[in-house]
Coordinates of C-alpha atoms in Angstrom, one line a residue:
X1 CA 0.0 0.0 0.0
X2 CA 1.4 3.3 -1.3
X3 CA 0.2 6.3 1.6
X4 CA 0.4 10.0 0.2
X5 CA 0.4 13.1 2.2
X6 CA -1.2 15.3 -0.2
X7 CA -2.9 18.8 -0.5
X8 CA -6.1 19.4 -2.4
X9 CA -8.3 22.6 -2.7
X10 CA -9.7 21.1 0.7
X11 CA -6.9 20.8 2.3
X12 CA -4.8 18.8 3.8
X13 CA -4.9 14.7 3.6
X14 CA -3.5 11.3 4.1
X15 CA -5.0 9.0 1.0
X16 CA -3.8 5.8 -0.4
X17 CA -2.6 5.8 -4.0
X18 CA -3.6 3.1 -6.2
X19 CA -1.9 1.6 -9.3
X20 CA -4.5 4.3 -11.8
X21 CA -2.6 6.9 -10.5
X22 CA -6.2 7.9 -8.1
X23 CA -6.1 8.8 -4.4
X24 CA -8.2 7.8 -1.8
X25 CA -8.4 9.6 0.7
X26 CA -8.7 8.5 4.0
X27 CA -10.0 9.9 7.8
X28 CA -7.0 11.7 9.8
X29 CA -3.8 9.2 10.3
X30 CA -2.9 6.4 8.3
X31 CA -1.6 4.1 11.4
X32 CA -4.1 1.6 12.7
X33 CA -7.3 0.6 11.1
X34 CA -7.7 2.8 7.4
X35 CA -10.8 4.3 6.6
X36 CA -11.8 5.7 3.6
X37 CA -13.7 9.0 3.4
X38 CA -15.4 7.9 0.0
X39 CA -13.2 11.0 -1.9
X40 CA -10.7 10.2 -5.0
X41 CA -8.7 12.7 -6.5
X42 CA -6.4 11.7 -9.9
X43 CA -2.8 12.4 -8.9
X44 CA -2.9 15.4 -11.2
X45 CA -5.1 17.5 -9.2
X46 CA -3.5 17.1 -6.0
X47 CA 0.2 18.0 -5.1
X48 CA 2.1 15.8 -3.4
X49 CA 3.7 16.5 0.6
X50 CA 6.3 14.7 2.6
X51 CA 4.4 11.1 3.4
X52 CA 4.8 11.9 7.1
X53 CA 5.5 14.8 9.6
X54 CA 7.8 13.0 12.0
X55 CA 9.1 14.2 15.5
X56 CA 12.2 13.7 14.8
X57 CA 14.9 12.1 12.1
X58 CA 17.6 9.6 13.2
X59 CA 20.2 9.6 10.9
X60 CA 23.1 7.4 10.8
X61 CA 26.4 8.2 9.5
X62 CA 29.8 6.3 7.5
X63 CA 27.0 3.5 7.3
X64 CA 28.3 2.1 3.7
X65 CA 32.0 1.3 3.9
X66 CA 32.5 2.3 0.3
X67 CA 31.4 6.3 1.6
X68 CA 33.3 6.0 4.7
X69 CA 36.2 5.5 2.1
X70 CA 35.5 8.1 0.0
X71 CA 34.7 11.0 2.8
X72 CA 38.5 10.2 4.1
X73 CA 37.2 10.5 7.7
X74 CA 38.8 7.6 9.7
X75 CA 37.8 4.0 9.6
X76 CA 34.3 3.0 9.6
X77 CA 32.6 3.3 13.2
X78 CA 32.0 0.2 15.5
X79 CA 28.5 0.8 16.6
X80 CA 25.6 3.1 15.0
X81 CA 27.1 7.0 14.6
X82 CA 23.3 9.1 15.3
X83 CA 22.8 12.2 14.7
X84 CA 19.3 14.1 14.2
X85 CA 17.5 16.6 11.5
X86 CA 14.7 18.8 13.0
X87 CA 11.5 18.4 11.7
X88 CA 11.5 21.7 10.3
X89 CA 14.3 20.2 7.4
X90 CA 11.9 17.8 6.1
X91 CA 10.4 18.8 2.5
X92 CA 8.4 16.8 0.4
X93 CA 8.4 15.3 -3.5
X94 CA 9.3 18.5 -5.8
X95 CA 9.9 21.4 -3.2
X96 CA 13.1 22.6 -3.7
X97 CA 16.2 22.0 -1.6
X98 CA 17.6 25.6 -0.8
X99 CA 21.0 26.8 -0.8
X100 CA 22.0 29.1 2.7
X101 CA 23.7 32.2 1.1
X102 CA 27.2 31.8 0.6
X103 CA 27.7 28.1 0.5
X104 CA 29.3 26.8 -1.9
X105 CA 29.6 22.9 -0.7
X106 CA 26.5 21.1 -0.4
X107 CA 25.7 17.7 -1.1
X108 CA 23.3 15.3 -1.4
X109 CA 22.9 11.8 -0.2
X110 CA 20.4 9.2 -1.3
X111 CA 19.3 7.2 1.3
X112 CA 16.3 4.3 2.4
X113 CA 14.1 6.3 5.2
X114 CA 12.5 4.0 7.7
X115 CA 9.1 4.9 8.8
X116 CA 7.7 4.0 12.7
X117 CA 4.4 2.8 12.8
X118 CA 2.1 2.8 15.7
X119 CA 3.5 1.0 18.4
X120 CA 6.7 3.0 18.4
X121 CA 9.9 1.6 19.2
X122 CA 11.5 1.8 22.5
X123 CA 13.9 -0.7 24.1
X124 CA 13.4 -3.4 21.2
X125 CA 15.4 -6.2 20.4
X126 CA 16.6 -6.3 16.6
X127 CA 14.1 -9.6 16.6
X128 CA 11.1 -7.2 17.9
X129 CA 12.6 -4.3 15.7
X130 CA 10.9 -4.8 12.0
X131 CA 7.1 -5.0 14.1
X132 CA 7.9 -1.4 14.7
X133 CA 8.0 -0.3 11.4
X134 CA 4.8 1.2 9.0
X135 CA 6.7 1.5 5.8
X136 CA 9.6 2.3 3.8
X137 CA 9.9 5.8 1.6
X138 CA 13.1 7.7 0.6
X139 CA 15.4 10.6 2.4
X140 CA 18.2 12.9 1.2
X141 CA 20.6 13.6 4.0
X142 CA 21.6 17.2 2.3
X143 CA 24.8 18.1 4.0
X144 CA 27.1 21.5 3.6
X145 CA 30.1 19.7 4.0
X146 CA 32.7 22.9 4.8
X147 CA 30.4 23.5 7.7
X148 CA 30.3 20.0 8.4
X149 CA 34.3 19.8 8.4
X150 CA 35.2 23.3 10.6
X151 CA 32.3 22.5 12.9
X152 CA 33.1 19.0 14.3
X153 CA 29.8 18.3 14.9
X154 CA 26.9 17.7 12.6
X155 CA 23.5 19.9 13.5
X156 CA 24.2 23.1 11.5
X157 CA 25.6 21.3 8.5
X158 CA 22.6 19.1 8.6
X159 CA 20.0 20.8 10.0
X160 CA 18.7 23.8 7.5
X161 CA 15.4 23.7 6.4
X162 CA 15.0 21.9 3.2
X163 CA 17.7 19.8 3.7
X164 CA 15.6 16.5 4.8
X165 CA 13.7 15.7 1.3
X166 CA 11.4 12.7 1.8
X167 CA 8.8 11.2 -0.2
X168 CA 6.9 10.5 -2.9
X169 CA 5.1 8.3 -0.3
X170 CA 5.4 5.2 2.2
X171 CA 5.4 1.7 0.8
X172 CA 4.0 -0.5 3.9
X173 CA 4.4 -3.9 2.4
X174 CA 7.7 -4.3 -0.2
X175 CA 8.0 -8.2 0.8
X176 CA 4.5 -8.2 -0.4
X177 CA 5.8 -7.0 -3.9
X178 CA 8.4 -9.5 -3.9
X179 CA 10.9 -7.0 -2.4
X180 CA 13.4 -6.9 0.7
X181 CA 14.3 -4.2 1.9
X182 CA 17.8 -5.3 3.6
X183 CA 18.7 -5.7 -0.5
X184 CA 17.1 -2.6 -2.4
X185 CA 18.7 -1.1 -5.5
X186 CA 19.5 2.9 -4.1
X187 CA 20.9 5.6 -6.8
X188 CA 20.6 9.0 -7.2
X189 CA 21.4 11.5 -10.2
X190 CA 21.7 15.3 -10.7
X191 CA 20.3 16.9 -14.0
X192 CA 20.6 13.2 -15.6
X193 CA 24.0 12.5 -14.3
X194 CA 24.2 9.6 -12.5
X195 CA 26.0 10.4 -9.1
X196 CA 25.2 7.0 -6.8
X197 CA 24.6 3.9 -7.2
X198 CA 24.7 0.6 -4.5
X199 CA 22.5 -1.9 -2.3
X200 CA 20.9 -1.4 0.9
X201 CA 22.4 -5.0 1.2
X202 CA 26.0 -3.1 1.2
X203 CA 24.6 -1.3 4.9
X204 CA 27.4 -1.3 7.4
X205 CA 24.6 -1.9 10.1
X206 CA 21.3 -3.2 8.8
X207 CA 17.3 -2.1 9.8
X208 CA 16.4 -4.4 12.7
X209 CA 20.2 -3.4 14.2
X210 CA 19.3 0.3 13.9
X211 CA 15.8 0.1 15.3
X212 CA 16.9 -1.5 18.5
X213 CA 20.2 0.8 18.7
X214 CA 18.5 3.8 18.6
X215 CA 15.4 2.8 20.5
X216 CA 18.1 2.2 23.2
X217 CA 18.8 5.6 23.3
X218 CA 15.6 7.6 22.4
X219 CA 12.0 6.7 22.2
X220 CA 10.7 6.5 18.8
X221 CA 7.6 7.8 18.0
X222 CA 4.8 6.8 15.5
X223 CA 5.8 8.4 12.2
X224 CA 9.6 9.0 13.4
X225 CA 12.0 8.4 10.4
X226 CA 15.4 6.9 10.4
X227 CA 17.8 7.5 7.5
X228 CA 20.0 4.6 7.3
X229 CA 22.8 5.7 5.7
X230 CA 23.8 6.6 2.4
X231 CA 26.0 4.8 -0.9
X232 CA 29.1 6.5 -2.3
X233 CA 29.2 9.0 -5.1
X234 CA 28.2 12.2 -3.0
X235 CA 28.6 15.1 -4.9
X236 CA 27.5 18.7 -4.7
X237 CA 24.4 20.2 -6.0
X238 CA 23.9 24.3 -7.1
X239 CA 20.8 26.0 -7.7
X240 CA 19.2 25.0 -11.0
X241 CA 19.4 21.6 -10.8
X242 CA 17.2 19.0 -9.9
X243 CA 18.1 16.1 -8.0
X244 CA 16.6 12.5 -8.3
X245 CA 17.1 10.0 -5.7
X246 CA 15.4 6.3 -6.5
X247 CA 15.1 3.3 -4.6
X248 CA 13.9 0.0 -6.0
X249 CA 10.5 -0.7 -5.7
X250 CA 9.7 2.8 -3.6
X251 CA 10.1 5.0 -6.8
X252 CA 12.1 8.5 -7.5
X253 CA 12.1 11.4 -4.9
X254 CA 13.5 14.9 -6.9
X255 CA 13.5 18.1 -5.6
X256 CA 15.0 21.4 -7.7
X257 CA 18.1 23.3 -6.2
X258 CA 16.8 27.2 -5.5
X259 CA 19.7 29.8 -3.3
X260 CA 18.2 30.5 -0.1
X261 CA 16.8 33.8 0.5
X262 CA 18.9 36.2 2.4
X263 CA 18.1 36.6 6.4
X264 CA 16.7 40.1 6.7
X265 CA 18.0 42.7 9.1
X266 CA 15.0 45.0 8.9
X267 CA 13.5 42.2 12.0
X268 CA 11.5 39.9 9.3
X269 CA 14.1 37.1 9.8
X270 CA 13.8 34.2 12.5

């Protein structure tokens, strides 16, 4: 089952998206029991949101050997390396990924997003881990990497808003399509190019590890999203481009590159 966030000249909706390219849309969340509201909508009259507002995204880092190589950063880490994006970096299927004004070093990163169903996860075994989980969609860790490098720490290079694309939706049953999701084909390209290419099979730490690592340390919540690491072949991106990121059997995520608007001084900025 493919579940949409979507908006609609009524608003805001969950809805379920069917193989004739129609919605359905459905009362309030998706978790539990769905119901159905009676209302369809063809894809081309709605626009497509992030698939799920989380509280908070766990990201893991250096989780494909072959990146940890490339970024030149040490040997690959022993146990899970967390860090988080605040909810307010999440964007959804075609918004654009913005640029903060005078970077010059951002990059993106395809990656499989994990989505938290109902029960949560906290203290879980990796046996327990996978009955934690609604679906599967995909994320793009964008990362300034200078900022990244000089500050040591990872929250301001990760953490601007736009820099968490997810989408196009959540795919709740990929073994039921024949798929597994601990070997999923992950790529991404920029303006055609192709920039990464590898398995989720290739993950340093796989799901059910990651579930029950992080629900060790933090209790996650229904709809949380963990971003399980990304393939080699990051590269940066500059306004006017667009950026596809595709995983096997959960479709292609792209969001344009725009420059950030300047921070006023005149006391309209945040």
């Amino acid at each position: 089952m493919r579940i949409v966030r979507f908006a609609s000249p009524q608003g805001m909706s969950f809805g379920v998206l069917d193989g004739d390219g129609q919605v359905a849309q459905i009362e309030g969340h998706p978790f539990g029991q769905i119901s159905f509201t009676g209302t369809r909508y063809a894809q081309a009259d709605i626009r497509l949101l992030s698939p799920i507002l989380p509280s908070k995204v766990v990201c893991v880092g250096k989780n494909y050997a072959d990146h940890v190589k490339e970024m030149n950063t040490g040997d690959a880490p022993g146990e899970p390396l967390l860090f988080l994006k605040p909810s307010t970096s999440v964007i959804g299927p075609g918004d654009a990924i913005r640029i903060p004004p005078g970077s010059t070093n951002v990059h993106h990163e395809a990656e499989l997003a994990v989505v938290i169903g109902a029960r949560g996860a906290r203290n879980v075994s990796p046996e327990q881990a996978l009955s934690s989980v609604f679906g599967y969609t995909i994320g793009n860790d964008v990362t300034e990497r200078d900022m990244q490098k000089s500050d040591g720490q990872w929250t301001r290079a990760k953490g601007f808003d736009s820099f968490c694309p997810l989408g196009p939706w959540i795919e709740t049953d990929l073994p039921g399509l024949g798929l597994d999701p601990s070997d999923l084909e992950i790529g991404c390209t920029v303006d055609g190019e192709r920039r990464q290419q590898g398995r989720t099979s290739q993950l340093l730490f796989g799901i059910p590890t990651l579930i029950s690592y992080i629900s060790r340390v933090m209790t996650l919540l229904p709809g949380d999203v963990v971003l399980t690491g990304t393939p080699s072949g990051v590269g940066p991106i500059r306004p006017g481009q667009q950026v596809e990121c595709a995983i096997q059997g959960l479709g292609t995520l792209t969001n344009t590159v725009s420059a950030a608007d300047a921070v006023s001084t005149a006391g309209g900025g945040l």
